[in-house]
mmCIF file with all atom_site columns, C-alpha atoms in Angstrom:
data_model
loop_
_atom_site.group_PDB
_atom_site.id
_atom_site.type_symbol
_atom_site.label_atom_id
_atom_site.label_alt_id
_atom_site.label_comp_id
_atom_site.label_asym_id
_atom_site.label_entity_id
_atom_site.label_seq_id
_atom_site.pdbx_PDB_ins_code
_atom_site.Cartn_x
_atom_site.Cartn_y
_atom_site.Cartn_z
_atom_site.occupancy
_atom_site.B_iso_or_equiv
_atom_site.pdbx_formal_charge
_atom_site.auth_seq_id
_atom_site.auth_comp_id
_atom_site.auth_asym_id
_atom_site.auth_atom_id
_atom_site.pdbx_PDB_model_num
ATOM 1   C CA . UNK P 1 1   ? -14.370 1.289   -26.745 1.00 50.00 ? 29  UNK P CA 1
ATOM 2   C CA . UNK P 1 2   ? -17.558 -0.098  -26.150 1.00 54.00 ? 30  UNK P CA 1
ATOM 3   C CA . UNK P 1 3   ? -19.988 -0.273  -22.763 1.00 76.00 ? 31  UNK P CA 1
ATOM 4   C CA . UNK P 1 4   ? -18.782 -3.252  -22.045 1.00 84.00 ? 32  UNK P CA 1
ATOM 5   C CA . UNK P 1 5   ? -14.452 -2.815  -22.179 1.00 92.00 ? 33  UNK P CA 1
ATOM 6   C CA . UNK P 1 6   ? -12.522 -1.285  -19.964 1.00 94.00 ? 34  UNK P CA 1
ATOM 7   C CA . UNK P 1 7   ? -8.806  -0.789  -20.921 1.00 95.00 ? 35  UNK P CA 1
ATOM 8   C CA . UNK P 1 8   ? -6.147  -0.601  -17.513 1.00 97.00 ? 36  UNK P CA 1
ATOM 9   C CA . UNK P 1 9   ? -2.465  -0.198  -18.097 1.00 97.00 ? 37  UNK P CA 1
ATOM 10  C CA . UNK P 1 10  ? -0.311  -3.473  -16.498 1.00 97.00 ? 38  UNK P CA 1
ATOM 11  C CA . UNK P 1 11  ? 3.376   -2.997  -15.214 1.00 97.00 ? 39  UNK P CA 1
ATOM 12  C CA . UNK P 1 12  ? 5.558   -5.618  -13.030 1.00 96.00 ? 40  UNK P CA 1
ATOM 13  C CA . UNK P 1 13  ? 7.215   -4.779  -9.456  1.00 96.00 ? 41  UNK P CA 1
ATOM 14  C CA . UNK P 1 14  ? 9.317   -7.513  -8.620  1.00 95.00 ? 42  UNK P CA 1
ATOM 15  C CA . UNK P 1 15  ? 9.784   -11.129 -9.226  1.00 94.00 ? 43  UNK P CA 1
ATOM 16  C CA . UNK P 1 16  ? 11.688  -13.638 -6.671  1.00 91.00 ? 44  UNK P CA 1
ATOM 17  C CA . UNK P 1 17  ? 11.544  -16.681 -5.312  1.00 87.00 ? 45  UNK P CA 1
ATOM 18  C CA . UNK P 1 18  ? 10.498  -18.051 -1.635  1.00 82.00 ? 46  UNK P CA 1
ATOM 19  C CA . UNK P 1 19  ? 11.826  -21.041 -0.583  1.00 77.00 ? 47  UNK P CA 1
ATOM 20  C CA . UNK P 1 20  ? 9.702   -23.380 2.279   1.00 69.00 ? 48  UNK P CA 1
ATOM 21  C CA . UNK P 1 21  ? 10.388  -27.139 3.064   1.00 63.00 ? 49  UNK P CA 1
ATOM 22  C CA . UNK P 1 22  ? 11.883  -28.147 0.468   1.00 63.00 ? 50  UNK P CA 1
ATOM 23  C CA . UNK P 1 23  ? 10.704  -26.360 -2.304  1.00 66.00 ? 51  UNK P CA 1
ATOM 24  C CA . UNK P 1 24  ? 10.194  -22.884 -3.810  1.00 74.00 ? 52  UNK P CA 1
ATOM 25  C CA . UNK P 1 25  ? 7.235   -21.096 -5.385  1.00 84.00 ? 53  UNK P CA 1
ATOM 26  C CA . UNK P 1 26  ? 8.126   -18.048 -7.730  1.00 90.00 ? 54  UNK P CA 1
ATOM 27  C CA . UNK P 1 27  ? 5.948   -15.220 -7.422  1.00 92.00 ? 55  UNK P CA 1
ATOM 28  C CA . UNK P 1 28  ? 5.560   -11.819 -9.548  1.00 96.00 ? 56  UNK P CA 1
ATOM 29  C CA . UNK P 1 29  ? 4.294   -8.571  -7.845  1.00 97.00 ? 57  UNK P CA 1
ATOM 30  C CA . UNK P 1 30  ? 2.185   -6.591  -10.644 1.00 98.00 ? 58  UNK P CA 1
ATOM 31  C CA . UNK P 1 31  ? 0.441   -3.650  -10.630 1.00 97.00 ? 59  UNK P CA 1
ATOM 32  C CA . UNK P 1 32  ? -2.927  -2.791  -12.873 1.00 98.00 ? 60  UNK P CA 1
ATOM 33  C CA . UNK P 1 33  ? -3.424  0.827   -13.645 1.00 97.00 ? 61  UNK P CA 1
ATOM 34  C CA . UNK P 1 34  ? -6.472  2.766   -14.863 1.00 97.00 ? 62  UNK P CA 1
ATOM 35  C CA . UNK P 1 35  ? -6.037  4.411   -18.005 1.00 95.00 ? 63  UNK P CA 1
ATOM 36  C CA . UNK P 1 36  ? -6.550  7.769   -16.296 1.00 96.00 ? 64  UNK P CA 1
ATOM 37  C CA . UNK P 1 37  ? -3.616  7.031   -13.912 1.00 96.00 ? 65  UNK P CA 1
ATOM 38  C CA . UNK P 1 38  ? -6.018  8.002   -10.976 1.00 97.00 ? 66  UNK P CA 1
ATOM 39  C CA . UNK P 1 39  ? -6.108  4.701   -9.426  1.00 97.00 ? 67  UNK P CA 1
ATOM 40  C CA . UNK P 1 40  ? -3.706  1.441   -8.988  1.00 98.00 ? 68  UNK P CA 1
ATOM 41  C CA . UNK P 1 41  ? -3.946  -1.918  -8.114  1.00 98.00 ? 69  UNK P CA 1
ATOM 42  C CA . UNK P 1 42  ? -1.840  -4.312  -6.828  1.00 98.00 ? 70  UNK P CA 1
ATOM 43  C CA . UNK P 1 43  ? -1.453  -8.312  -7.588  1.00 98.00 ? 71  UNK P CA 1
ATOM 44  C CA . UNK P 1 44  ? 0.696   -11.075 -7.022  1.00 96.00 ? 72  UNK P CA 1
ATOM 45  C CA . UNK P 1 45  ? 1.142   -14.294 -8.710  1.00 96.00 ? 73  UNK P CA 1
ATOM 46  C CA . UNK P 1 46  ? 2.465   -17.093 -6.857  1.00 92.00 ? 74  UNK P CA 1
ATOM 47  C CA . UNK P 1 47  ? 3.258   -20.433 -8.054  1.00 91.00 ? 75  UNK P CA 1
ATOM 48  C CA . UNK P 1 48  ? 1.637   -23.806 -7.331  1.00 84.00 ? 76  UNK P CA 1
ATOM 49  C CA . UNK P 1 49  ? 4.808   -26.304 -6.281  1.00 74.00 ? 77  UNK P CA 1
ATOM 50  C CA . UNK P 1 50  ? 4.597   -30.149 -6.648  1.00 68.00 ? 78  UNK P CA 1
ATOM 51  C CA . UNK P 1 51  ? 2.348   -31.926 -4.067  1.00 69.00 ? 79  UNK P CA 1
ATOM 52  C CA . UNK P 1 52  ? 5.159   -32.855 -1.556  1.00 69.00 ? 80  UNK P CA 1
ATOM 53  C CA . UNK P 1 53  ? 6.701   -29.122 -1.322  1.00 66.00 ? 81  UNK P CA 1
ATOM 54  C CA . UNK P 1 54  ? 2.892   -27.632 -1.177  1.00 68.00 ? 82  UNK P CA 1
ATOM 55  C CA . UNK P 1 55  ? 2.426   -29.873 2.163   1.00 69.00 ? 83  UNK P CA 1
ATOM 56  C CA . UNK P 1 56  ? 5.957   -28.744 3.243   1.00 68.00 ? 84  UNK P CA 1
ATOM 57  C CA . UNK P 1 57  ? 5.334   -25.598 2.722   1.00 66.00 ? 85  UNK P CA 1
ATOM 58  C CA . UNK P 1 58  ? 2.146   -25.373 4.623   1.00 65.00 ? 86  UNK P CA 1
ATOM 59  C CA . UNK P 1 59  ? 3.767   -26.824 7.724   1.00 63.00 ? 87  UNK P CA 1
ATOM 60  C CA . UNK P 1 60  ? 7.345   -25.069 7.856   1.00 60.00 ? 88  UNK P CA 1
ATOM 61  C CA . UNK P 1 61  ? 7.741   -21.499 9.164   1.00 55.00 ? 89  UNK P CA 1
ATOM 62  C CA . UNK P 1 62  ? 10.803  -20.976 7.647   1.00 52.00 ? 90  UNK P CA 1
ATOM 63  C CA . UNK P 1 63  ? 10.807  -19.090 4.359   1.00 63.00 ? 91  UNK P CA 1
ATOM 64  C CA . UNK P 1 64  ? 13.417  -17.453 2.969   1.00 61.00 ? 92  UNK P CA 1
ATOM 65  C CA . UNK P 1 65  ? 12.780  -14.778 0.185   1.00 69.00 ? 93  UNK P CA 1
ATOM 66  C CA . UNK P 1 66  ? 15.670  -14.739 -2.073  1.00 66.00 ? 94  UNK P CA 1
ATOM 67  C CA . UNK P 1 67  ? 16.915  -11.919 -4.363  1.00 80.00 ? 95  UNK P CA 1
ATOM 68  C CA . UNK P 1 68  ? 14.766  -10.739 -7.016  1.00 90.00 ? 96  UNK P CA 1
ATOM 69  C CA . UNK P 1 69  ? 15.255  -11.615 -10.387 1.00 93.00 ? 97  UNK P CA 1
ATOM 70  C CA . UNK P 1 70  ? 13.276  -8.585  -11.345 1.00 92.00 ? 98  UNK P CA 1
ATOM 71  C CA . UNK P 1 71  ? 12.102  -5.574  -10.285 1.00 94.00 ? 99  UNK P CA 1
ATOM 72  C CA . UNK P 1 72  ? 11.472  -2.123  -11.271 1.00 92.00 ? 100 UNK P CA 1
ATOM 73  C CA . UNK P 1 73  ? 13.243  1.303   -10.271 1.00 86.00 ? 101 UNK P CA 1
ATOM 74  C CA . UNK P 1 74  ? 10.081  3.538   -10.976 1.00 90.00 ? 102 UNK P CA 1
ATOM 75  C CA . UNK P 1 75  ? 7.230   2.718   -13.048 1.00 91.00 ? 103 UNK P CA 1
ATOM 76  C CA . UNK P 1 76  ? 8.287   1.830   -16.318 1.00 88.00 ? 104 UNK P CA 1
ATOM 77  C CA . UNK P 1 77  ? 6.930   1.063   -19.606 1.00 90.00 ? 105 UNK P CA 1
ATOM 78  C CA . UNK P 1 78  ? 2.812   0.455   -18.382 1.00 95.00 ? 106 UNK P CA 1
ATOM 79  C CA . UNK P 1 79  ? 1.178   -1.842  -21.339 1.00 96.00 ? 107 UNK P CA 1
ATOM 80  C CA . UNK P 1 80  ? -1.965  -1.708  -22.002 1.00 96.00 ? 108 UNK P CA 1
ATOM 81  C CA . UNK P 1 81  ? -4.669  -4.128  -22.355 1.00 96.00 ? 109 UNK P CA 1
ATOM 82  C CA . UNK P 1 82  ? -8.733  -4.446  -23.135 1.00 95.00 ? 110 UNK P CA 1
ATOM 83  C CA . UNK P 1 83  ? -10.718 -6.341  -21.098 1.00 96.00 ? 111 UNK P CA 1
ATOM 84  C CA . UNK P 1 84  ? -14.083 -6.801  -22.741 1.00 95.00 ? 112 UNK P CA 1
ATOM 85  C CA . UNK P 1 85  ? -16.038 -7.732  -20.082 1.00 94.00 ? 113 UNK P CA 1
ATOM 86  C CA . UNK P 1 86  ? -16.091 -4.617  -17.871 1.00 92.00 ? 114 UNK P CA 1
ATOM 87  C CA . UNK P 1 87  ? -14.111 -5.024  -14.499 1.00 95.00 ? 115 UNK P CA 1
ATOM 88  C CA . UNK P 1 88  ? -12.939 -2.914  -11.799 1.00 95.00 ? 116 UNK P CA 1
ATOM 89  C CA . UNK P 1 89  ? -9.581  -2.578  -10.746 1.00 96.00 ? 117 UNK P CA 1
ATOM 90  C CA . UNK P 1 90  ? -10.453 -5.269  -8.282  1.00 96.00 ? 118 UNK P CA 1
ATOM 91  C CA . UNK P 1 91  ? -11.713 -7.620  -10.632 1.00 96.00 ? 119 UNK P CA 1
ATOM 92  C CA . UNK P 1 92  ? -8.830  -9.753  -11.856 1.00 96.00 ? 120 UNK P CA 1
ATOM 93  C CA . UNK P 1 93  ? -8.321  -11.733 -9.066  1.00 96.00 ? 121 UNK P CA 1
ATOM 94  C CA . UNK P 1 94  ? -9.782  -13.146 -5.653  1.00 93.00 ? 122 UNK P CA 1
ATOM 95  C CA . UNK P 1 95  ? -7.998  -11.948 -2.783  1.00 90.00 ? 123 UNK P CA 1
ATOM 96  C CA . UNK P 1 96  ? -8.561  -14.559 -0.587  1.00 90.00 ? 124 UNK P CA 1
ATOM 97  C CA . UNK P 1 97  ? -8.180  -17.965 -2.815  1.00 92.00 ? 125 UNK P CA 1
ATOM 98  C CA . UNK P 1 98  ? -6.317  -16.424 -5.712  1.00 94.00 ? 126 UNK P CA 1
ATOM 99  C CA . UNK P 1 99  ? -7.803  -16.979 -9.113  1.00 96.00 ? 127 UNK P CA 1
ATOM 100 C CA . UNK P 1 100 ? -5.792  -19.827 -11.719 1.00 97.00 ? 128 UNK P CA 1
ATOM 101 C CA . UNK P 1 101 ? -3.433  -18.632 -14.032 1.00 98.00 ? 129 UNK P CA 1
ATOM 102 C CA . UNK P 1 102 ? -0.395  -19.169 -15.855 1.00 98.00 ? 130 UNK P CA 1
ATOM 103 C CA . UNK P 1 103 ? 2.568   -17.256 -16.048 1.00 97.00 ? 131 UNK P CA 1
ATOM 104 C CA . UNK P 1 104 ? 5.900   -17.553 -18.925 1.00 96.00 ? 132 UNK P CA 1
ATOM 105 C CA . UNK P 1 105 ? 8.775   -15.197 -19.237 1.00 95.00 ? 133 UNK P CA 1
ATOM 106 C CA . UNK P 1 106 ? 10.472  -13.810 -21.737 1.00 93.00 ? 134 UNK P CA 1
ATOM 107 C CA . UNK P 1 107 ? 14.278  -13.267 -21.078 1.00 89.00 ? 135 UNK P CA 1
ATOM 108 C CA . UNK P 1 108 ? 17.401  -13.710 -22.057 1.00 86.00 ? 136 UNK P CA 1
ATOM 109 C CA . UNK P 1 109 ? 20.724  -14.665 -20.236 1.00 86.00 ? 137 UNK P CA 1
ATOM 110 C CA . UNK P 1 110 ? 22.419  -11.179 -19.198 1.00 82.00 ? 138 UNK P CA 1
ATOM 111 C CA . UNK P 1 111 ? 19.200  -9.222  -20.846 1.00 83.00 ? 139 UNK P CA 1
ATOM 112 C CA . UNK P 1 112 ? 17.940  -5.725  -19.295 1.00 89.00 ? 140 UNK P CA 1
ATOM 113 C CA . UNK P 1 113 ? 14.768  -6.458  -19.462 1.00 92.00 ? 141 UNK P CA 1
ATOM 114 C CA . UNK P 1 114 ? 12.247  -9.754  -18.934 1.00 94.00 ? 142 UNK P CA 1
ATOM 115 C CA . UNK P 1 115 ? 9.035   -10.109 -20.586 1.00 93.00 ? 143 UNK P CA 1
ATOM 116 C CA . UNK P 1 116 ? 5.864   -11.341 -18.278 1.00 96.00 ? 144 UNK P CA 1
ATOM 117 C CA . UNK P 1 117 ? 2.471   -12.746 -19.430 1.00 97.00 ? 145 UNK P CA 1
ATOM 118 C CA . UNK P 1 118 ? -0.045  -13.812 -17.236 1.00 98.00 ? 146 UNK P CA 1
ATOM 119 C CA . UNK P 1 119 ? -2.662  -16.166 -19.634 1.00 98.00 ? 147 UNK P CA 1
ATOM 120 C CA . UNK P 1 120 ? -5.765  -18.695 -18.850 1.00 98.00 ? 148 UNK P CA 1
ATOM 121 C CA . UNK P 1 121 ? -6.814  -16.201 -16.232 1.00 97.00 ? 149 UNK P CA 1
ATOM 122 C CA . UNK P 1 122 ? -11.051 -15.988 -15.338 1.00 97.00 ? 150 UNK P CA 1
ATOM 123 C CA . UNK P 1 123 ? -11.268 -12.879 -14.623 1.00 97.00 ? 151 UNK P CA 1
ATOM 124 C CA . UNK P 1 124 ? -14.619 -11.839 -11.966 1.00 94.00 ? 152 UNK P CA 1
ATOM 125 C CA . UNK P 1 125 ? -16.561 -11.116 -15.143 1.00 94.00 ? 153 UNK P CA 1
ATOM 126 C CA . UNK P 1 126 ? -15.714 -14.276 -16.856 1.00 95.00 ? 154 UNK P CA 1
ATOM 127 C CA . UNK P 1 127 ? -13.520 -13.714 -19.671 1.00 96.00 ? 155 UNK P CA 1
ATOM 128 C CA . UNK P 1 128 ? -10.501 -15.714 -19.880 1.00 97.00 ? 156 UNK P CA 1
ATOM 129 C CA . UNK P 1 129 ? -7.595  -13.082 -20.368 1.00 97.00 ? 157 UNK P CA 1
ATOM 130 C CA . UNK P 1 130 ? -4.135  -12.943 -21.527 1.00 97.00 ? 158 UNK P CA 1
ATOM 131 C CA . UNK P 1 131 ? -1.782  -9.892  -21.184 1.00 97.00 ? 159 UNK P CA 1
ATOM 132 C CA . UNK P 1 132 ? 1.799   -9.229  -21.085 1.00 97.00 ? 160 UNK P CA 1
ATOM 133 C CA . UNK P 1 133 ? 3.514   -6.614  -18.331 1.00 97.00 ? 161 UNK P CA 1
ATOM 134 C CA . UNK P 1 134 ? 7.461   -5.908  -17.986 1.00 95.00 ? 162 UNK P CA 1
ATOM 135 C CA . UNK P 1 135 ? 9.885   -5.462  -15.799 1.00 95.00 ? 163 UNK P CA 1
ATOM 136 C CA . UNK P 1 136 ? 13.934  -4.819  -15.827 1.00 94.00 ? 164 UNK P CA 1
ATOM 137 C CA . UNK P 1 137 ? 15.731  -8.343  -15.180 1.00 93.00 ? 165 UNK P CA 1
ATOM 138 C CA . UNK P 1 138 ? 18.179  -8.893  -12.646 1.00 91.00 ? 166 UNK P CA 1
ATOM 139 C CA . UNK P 1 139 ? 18.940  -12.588 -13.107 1.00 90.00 ? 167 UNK P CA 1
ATOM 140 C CA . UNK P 1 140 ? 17.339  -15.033 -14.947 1.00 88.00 ? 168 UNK P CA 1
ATOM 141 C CA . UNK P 1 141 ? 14.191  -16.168 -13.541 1.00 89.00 ? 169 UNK P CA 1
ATOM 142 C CA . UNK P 1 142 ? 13.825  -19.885 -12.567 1.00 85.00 ? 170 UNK P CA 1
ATOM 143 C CA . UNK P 1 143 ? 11.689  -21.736 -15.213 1.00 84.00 ? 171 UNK P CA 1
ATOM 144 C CA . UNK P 1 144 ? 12.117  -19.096 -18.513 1.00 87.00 ? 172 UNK P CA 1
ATOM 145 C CA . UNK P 1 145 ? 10.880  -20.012 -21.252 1.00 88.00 ? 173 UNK P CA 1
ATOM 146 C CA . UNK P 1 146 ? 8.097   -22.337 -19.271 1.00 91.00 ? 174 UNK P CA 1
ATOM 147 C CA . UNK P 1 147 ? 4.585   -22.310 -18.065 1.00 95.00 ? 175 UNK P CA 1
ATOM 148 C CA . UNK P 1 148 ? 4.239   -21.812 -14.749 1.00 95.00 ? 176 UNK P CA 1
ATOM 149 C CA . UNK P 1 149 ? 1.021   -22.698 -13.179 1.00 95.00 ? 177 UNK P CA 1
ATOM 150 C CA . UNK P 1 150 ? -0.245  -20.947 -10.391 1.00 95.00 ? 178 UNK P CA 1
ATOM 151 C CA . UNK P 1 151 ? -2.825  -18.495 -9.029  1.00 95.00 ? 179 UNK P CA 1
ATOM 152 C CA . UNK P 1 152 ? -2.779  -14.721 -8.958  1.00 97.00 ? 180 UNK P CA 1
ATOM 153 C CA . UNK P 1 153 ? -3.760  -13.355 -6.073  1.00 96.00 ? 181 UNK P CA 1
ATOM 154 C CA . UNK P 1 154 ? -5.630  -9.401  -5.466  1.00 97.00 ? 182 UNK P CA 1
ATOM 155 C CA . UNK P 1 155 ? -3.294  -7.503  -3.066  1.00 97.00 ? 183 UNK P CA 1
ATOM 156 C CA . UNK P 1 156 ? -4.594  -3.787  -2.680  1.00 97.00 ? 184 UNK P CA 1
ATOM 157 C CA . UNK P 1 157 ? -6.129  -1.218  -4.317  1.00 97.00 ? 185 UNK P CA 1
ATOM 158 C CA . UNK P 1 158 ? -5.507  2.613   -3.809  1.00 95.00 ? 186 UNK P CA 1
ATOM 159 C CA . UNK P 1 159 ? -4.336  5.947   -5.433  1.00 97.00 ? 187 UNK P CA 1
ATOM 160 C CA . UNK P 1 160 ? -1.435  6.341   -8.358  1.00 97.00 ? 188 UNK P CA 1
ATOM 161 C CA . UNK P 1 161 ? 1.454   8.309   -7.663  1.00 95.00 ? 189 UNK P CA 1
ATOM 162 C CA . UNK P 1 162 ? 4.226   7.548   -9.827  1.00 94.00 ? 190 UNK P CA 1
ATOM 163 C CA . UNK P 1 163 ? 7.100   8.522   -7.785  1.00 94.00 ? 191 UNK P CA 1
ATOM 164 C CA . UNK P 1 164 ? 5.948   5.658   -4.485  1.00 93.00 ? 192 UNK P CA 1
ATOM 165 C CA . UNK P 1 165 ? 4.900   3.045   -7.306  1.00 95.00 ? 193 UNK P CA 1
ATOM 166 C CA . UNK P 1 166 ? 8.568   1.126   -7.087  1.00 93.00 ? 194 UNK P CA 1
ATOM 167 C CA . UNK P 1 167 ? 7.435   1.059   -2.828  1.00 93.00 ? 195 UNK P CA 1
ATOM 168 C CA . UNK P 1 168 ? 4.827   -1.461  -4.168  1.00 94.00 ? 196 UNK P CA 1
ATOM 169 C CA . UNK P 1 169 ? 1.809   -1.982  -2.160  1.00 96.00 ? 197 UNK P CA 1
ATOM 170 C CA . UNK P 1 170 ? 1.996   -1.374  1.968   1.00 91.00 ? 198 UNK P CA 1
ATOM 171 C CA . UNK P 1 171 ? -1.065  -2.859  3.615   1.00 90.00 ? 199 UNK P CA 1
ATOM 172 C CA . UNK P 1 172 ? -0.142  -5.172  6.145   1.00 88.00 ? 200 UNK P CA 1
ATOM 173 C CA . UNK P 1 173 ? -1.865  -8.286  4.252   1.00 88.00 ? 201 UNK P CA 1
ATOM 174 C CA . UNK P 1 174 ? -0.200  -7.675  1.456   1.00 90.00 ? 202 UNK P CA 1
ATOM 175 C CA . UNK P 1 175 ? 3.243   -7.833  2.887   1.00 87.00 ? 203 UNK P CA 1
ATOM 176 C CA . UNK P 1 176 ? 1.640   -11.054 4.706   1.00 83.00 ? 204 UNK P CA 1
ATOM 177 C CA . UNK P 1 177 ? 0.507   -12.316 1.509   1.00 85.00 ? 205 UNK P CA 1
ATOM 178 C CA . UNK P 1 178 ? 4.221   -11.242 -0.715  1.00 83.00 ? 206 UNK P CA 1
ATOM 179 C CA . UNK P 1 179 ? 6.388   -12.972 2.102   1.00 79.00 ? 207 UNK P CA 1
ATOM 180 C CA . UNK P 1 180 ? 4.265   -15.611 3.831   1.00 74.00 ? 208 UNK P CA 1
ATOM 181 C CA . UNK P 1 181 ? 2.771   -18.669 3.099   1.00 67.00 ? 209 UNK P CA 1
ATOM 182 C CA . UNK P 1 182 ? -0.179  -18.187 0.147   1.00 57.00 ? 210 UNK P CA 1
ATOM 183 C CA . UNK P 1 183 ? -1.117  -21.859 -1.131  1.00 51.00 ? 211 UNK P CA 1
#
């Protein structure tokens, strides 16, 4: 690789959906690893909804997080990916306002596992980036087969260790971010 690229290993958590007003978002909890398994970091993409359930959502306190229709037992199959504008762990996404992306999945009715690709993303270096990450599938996820705009948001960063990964990430914004109201 050259000075400039940087190659991290991607994996997926979980994917549900929240329900506020009345509408949903779908959100994806991934993880970005570095290739020497030393460090991981933790991201979230959340769905932008139609106009009317975005203002809903921004002034109803009731959401309700339904089953996931994916997850992951332990860490699974990690992908990996070249970015050739060199990042840190911490550079895919803002934490606060999220960075745009889109996200599609690849499953199947009754299929094991579910294909994820995040795409049209600016990364903090400026290159627009595409990659794909897994995860097993549960149930079909809402919209398959579509693009799903939205932003993906920077969770956490912190050590690897295989055996916690499937705990996700634990900082007390993150869980505020995964099961509250991100716009």
């Amino acid at each position: 690789m050259g000075d400039d690229t940087v190659l991290y290993k991607l994996t997926g958590l979980t994917g549900f959906e929240v329900e506020c007003g009345g509408g949903g978002k779908i959100r994806v909890v991934f993880a970005m690893i570095a290739e020497d398994k030393s460090k991981i970091a933790w991201y979230m993409f959340s769905s932008t909804p139609s106009a009317k359930a975005q203002k809903e959502c921004a002034s109803t306190d009731v959401w309700i997080i339904d089953d996931p229709f994916g997850f992951r037992a332990d860490v699974g199959r990690m992908i990996p990916h070249t970015f050739h504008k060199k990042i840190g762990l911490d550079g895919l996404a803002d934490a606060d306002k999220g960075t745009v992306a889109t996200l599609s999945f690849d499953a199947q009715q009754g299929g094991r596992l579910m294909g994820c690709r995040i795409s049209d993303l600016k990364t903090k270096a400026g290159e627009i980036v595409s990659f794909p990450f897994g995860m097993q599938q549960d149930d079909m996820p809402p919209r398959a087969g579509q693009d799903i705009k939205g932003r993906v948001y920077f969770l956490e960063m912190g050590p690897f260790d295989e055996k916690t990964f499937s705990q996700g990430p634990q900082g007390k914004s993150s869980q505020v971010k995964i099961s509250g109201p991100v716009l």
